[in-house]
Short mmCIF file of C-alpha atoms and ligand atoms in Angstrom, two decimals:
data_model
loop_
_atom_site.label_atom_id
_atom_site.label_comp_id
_atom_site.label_asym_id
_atom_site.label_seq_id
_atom_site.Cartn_x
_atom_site.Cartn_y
_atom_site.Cartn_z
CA UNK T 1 119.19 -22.11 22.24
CA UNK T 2 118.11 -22.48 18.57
CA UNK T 3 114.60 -21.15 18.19
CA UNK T 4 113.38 -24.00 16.02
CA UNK T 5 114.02 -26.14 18.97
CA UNK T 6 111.12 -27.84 20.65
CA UNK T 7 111.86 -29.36 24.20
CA UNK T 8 108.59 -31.11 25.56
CA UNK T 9 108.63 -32.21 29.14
CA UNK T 10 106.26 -35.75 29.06
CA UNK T 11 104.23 -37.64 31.85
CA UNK T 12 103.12 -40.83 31.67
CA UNK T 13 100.79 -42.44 34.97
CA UNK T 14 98.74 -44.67 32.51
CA UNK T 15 99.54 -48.27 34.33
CA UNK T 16 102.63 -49.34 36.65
CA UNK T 17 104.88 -47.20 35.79
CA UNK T 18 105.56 -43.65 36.83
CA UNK T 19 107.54 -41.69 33.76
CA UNK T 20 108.85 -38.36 33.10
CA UNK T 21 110.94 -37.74 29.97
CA UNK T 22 112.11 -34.65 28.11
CA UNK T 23 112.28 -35.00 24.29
CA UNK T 24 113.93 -32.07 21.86
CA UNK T 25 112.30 -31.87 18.47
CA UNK T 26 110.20 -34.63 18.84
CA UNK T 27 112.87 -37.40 18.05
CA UNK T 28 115.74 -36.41 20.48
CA UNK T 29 115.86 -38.17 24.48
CA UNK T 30 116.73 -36.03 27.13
CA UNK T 31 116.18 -37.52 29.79
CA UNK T 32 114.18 -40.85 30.13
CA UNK T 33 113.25 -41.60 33.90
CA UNK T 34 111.54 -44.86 34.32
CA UNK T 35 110.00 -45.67 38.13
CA UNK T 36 108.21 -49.30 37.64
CA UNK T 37 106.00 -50.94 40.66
CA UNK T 38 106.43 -54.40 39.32
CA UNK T 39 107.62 -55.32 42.43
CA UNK T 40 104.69 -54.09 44.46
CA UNK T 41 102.18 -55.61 42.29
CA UNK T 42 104.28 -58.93 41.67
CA UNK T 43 102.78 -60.84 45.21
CA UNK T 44 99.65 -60.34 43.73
CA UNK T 45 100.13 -61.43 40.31
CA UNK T 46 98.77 -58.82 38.27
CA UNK T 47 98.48 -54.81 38.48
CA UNK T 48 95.86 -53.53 41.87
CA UNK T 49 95.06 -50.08 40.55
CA UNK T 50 94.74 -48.43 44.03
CA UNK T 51 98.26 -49.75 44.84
CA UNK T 52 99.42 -48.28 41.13
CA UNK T 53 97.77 -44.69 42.22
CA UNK T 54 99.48 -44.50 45.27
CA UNK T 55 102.74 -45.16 44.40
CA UNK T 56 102.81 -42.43 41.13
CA UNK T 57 101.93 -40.14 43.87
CA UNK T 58 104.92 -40.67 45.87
CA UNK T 59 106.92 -41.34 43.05
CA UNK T 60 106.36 -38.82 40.42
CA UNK T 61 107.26 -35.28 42.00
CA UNK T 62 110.85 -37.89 42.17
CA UNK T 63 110.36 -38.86 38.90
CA UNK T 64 109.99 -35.70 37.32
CA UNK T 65 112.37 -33.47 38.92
CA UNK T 66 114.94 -36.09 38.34
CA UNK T 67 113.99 -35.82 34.21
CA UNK T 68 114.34 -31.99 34.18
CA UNK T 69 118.01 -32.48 36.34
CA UNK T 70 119.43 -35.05 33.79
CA UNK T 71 117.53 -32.94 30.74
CA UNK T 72 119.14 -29.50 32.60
CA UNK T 73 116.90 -27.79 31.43
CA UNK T 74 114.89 -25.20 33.00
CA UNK T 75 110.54 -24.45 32.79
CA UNK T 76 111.44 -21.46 30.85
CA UNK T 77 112.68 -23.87 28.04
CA UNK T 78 110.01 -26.23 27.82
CA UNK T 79 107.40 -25.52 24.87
CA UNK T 80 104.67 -28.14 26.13
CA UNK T 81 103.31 -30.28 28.94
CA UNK T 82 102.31 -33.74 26.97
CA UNK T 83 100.43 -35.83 29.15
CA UNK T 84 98.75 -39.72 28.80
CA UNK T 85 94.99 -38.59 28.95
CA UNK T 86 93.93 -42.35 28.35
CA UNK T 87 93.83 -45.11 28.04
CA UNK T 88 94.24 -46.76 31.05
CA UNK T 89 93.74 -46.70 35.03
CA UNK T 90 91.59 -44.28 36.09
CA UNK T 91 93.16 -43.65 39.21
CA UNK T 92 96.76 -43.75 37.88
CA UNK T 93 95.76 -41.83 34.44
CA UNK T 94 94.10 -38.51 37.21
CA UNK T 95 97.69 -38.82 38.90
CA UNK T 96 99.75 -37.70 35.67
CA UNK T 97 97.12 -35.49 34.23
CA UNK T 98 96.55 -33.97 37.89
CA UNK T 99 100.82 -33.38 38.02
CA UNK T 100 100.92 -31.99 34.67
CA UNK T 101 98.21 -29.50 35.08
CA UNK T 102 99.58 -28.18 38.13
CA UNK T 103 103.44 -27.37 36.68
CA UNK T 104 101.65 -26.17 33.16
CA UNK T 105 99.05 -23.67 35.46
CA UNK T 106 102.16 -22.53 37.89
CA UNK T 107 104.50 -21.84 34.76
CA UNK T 108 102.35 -21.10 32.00
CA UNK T 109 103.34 -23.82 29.60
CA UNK T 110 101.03 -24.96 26.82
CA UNK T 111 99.33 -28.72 28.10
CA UNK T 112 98.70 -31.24 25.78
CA UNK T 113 96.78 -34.77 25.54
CA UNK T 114 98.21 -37.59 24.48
CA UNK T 115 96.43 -41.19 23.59
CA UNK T 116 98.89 -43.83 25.21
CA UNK T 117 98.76 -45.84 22.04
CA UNK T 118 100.39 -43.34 19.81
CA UNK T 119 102.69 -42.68 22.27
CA UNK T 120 104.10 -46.79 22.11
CA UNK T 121 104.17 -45.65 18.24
CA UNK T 122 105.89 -42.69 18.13
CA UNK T 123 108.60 -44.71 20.45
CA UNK T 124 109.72 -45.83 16.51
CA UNK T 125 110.51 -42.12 15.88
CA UNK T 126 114.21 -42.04 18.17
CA UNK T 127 114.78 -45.22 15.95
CA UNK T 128 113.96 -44.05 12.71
CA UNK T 129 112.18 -41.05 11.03
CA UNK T 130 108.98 -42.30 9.89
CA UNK T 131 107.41 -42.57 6.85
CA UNK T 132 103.66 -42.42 5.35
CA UNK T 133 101.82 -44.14 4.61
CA UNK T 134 103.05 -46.58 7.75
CA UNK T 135 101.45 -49.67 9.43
CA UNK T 136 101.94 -50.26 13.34
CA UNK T 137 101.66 -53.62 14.98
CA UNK T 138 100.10 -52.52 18.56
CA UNK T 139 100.83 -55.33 21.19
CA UNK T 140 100.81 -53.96 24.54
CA UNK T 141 99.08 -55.40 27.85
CA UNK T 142 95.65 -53.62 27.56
CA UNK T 143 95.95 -53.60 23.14
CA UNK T 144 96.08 -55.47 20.19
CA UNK T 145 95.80 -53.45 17.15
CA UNK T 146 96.98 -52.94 13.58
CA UNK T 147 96.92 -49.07 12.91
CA UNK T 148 97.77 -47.32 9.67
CA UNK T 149 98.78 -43.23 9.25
CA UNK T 150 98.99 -41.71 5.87
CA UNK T 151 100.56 -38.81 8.06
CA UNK T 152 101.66 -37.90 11.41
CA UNK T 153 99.20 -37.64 14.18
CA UNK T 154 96.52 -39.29 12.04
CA UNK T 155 95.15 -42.84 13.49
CA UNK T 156 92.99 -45.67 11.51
CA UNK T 157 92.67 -48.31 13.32
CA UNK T 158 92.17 -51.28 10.50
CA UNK T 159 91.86 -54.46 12.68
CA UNK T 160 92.02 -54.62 16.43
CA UNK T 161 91.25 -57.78 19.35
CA UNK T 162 87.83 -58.91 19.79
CA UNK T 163 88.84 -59.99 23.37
CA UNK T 164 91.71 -60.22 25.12
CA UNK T 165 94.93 -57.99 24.30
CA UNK T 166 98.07 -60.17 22.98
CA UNK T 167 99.97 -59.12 26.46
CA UNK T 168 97.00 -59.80 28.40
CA UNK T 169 97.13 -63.85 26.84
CA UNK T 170 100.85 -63.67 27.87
CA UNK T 171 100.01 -62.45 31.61
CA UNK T 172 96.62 -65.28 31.87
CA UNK T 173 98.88 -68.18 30.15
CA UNK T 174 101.40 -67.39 32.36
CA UNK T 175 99.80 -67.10 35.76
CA UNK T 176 97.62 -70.11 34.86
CA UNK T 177 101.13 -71.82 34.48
CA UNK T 178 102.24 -70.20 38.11
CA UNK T 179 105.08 -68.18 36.47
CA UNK T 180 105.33 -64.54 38.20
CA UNK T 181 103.75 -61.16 37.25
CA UNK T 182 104.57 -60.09 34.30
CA UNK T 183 104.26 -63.06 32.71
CA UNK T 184 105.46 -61.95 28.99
CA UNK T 185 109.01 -61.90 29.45
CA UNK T 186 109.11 -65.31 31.46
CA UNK T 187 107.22 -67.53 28.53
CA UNK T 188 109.27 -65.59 26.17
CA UNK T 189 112.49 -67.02 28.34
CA UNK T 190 110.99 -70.73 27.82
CA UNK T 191 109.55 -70.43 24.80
CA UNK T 192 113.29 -70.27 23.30
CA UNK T 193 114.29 -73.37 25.05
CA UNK T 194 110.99 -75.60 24.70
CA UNK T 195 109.52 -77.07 20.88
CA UNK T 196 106.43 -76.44 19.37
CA UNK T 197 105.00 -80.13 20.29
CA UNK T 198 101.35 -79.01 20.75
CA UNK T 199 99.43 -77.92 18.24
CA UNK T 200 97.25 -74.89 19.46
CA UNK T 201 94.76 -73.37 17.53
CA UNK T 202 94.89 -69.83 15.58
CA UNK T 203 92.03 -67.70 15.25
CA UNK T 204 92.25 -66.57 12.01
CA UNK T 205 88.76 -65.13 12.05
CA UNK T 206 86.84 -64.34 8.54
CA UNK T 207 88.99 -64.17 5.30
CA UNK T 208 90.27 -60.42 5.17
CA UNK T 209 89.76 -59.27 8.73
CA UNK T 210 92.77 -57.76 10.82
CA UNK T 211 91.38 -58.43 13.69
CA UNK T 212 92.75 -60.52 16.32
CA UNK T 213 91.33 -62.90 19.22
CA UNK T 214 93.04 -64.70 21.60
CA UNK T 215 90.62 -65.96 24.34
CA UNK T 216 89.77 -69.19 22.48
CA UNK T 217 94.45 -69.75 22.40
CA UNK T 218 93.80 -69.03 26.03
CA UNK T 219 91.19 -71.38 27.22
CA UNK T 220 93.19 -74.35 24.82
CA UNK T 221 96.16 -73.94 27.02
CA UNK T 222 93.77 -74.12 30.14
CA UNK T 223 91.87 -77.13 29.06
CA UNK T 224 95.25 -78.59 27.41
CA UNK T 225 97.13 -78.60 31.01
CA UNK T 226 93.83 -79.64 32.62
CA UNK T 227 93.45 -83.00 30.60
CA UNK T 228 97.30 -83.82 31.09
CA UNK T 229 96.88 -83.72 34.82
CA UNK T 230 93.88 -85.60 34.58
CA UNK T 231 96.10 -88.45 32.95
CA UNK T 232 98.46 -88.06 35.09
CA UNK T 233 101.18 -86.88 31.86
CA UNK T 234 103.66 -84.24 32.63
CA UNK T 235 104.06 -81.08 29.94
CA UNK T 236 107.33 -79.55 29.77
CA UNK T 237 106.64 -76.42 31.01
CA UNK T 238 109.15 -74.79 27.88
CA UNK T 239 107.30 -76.78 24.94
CA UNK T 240 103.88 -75.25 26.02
CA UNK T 241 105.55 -71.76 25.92
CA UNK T 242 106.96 -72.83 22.22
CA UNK T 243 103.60 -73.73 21.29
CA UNK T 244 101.40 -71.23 22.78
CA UNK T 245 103.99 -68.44 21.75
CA UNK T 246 103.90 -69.97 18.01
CA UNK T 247 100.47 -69.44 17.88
CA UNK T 248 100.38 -66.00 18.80
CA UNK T 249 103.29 -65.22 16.58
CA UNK T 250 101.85 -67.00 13.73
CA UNK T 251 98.68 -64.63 13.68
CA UNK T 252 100.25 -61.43 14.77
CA UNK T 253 102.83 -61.44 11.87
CA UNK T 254 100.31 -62.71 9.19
CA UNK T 255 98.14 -60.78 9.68
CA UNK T 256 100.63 -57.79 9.40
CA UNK T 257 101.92 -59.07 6.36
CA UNK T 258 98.92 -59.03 4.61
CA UNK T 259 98.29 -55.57 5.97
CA UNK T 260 101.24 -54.13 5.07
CA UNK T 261 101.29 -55.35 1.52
CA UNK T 262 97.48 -54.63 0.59
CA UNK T 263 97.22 -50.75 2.15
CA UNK T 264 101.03 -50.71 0.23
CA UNK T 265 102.98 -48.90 2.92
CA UNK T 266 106.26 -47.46 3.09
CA UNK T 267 107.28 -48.58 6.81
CA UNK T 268 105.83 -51.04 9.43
CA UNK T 269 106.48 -50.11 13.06
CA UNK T 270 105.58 -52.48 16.16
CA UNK T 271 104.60 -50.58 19.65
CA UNK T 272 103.55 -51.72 22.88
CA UNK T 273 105.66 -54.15 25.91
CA UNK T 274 104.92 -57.61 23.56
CA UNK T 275 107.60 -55.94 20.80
CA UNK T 276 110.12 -56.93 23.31
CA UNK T 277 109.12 -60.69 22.41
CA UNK T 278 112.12 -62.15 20.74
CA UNK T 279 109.82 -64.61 18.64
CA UNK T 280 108.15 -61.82 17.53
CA UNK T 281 111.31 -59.45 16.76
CA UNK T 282 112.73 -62.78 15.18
CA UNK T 283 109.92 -63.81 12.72
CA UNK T 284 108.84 -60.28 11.61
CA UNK T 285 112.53 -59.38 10.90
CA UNK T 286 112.73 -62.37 8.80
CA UNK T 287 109.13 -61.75 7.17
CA UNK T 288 109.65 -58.12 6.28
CA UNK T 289 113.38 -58.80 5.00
CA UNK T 290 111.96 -61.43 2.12
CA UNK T 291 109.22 -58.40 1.40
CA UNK T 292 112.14 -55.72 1.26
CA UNK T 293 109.43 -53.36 3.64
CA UNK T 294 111.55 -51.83 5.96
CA UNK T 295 110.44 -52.40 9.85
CA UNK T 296 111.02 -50.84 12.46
CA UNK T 297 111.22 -51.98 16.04
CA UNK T 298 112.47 -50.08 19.24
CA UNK T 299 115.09 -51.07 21.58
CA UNK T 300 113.27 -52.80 24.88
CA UNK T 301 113.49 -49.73 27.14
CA UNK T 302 111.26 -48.38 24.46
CA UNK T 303 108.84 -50.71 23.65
CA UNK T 304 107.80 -50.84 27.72
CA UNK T 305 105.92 -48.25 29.18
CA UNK T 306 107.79 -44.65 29.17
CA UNK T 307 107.57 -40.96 28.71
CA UNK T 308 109.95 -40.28 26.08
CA UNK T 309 107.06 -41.61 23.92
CA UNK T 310 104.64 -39.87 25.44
CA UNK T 311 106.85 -36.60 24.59
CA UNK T 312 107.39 -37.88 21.31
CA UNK T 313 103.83 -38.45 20.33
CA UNK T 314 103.18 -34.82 22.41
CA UNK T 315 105.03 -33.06 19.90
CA UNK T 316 103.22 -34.45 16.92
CA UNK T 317 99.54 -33.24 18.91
CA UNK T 318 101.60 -29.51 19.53
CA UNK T 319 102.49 -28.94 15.86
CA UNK T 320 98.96 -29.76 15.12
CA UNK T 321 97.81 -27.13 17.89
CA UNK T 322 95.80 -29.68 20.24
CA UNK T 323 95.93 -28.16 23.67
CA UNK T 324 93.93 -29.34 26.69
CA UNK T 325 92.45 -27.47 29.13
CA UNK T 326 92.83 -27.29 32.91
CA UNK T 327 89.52 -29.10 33.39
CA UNK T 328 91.72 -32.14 31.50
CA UNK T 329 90.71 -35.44 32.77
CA UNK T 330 92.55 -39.09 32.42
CA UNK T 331 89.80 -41.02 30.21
CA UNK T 332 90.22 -44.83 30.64
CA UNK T 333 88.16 -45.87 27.41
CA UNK T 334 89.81 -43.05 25.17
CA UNK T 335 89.37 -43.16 21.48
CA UNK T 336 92.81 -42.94 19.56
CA UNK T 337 91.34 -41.78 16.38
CA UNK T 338 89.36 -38.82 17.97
CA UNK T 339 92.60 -37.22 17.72
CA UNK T 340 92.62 -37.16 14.39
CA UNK T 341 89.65 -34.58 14.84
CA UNK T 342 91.36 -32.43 16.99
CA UNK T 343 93.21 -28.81 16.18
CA UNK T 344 95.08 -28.83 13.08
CA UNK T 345 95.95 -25.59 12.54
O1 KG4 H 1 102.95 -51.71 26.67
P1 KG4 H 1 103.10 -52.25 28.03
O2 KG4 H 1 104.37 -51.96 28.79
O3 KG4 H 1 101.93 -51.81 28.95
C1 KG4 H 1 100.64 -51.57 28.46
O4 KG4 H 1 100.42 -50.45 27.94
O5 KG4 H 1 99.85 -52.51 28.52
O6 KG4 H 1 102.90 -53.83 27.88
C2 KG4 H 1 102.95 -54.70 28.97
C3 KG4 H 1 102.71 -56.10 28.44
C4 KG4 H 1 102.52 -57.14 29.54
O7 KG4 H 1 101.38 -57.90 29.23
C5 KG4 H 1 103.80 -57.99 29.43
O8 KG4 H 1 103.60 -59.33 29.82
C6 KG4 H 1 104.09 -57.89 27.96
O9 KG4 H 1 103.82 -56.54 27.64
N1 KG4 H 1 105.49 -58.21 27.64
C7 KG4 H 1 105.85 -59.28 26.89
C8 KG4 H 1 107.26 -59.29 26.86
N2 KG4 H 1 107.71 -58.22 27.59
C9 KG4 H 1 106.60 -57.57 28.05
N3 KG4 H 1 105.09 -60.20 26.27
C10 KG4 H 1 105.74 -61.17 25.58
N4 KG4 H 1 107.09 -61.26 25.52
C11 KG4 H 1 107.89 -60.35 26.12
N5 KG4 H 1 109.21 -60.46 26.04
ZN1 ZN H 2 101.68 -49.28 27.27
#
């Protein structure tokens, strides 16, 4: 094999699904394997973290020998162990980081920590090679964020939610409007057959912030399907998708416009499981085209929880000579930009 190859095995336990993926040179898949619990947490609409632990434990020695089969290739190839050290479940976070201690210890291969949040970001790089300075749109389940990188593997996060995460307002709407666990996809499904015929509000917050808030969109919908049962009026279910989805589209690609055109960048990315949104895709496509920026979104498979991206974003903390220990721990709260701190060299 060429030496200037780089074949990183990744792991990623962070939330409901259990991942192993191996990646060559940072923008090359593998192997992709993909176990998700949805099922197991659907009856209880939402993720139960002790059910998520359990079943990476069964599932990952599965997962991961299944990723080096596909992959073919061998310990003796891989360069680096990339593992999600955070954030996320503790319990499911300790099940990767445990697994990927124990092959890097029993085969000698370099371990290496991974924030879960690049990881969704470097997903863009088996799309397109990226270029600085970039802007990312983070809209995952657990995060909201606008981050910008005037180089690989360095994080400023430049706006962010104040409460809930954009997914998180997808999976409360939805529940609140009995639709199953996880509740994105299904208002996304109505959304494009309902109208916008309620007008919900948008927290813009102060003139010039990137932050985000949707608790406020949240409780509207609440108190707006209250009211109409207390008169008695029925709401299509597909117009309050429309609206509520209209509102959280509205604010998520404004505010990225603005971003993107005052820190001037070269690229705009979106990460996380909300990028599968087709309102989203739809209206930031159309956005970006009129400002001739060019964006960047991954296919669906990508934008959902996987390893590939862990890998991916793995490869960016190796060439920068990050390397955890064996006393490596999962870190629910971690910091994203603390890695720009870490090993350079
Ligand atoms: O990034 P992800 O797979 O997991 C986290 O790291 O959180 O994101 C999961 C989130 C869930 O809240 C799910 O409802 C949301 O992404 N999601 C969507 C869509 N597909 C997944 N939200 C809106 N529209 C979708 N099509
Ligand atoms: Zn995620």
């Amino acid at each position: 094999m060429n030496e200037k190859q780089q074949i990183i095995l990744g792991i990623e336990t962070s939330c409901d699904e259990t991942a192993a993926a191996i990646v060559r040179n940072g923008n090359e898949i593998l192997a992709n394997v993909v176990a998700s619990q949805i099922e197991s947490h659907k009856r209880f609409g939402g993720v139960v973290p002790e059910v998520a632990s359990r079943h990476h434990v069964e599932q990952l020695t599965i997962v991961f020998e299944e990723a080096m089969s596909q992959a073919n290739v061998t310990f003796e190839e891989l360069d680096a162990i990339a593992v999600t050290e955070g954030p996320g479940l503790v319990g499911a976070l300790l099940t990767g980081v445990n697994a990927a201690k124990a092959i890097a210890f029993a085969h000698d291969i370099p371990l290496v920590p991974v924030h879960h949040i690049a990881g969704h970001i470097y997903a863009n790089r088996f799309v397109e090679d990226l270029k600085f300075p970039l802007l990312t749109l983070v809209v995952s389940g657990g995060h909201t964020e606008l981050v910008y990188m005037k180089e690989h593997g360095h994080y400023e996060v430049i706006g962010e939610t104040r409460d809930d995460a954009a997914g998180e307002a997808y999976d409360k709407v939805a529940r609140t409007l009995n639709l199953p666990y996880p509740g994105g996809p299904e208002i996304d499904r109505l959304a494009q057959q309902g109208e916008e015929s309620i007008q919900f509000p948008r927290a813009w917050l102060e003139k010039g912030s990137y932050d985000f808030s949707f608790s406020g969109l949240k409780s509207s919908v609440i108190n707006t399907l209250h009211n109409a049962k207390q008169r008695g009026e029925d709401l299509k279910l597909e117009d309050i998708a429309a609206s509520f989805q209209a509102s959280v589209v509205d604010v998520l690609v404004k505010k990225t416009v603005d971003a993107a055109q005052e820190y001037n960048v070269e690229q705009v990315l979106v990460a996380g499981g909300v990028a599968a949104n087709k309102g989203l895709r739809s209206r930031l496509t159309d956005e970006f085209s009129k400002l001739a920026i060019p964006l960047v979104i991954p296919p669906l498979s990508l934008c959902t929880d996987n390893a590939a991206m862990i890998a991916a974003a793995g490869t960016v903390e190796f060439n920068k000579g990050n390397r955890a220990k064996l006393s490596l721990n999962g870190v629910p709260g971690l910091d994203l930009e603390q890695f720009n701190d870490e090993a350079s060299s």
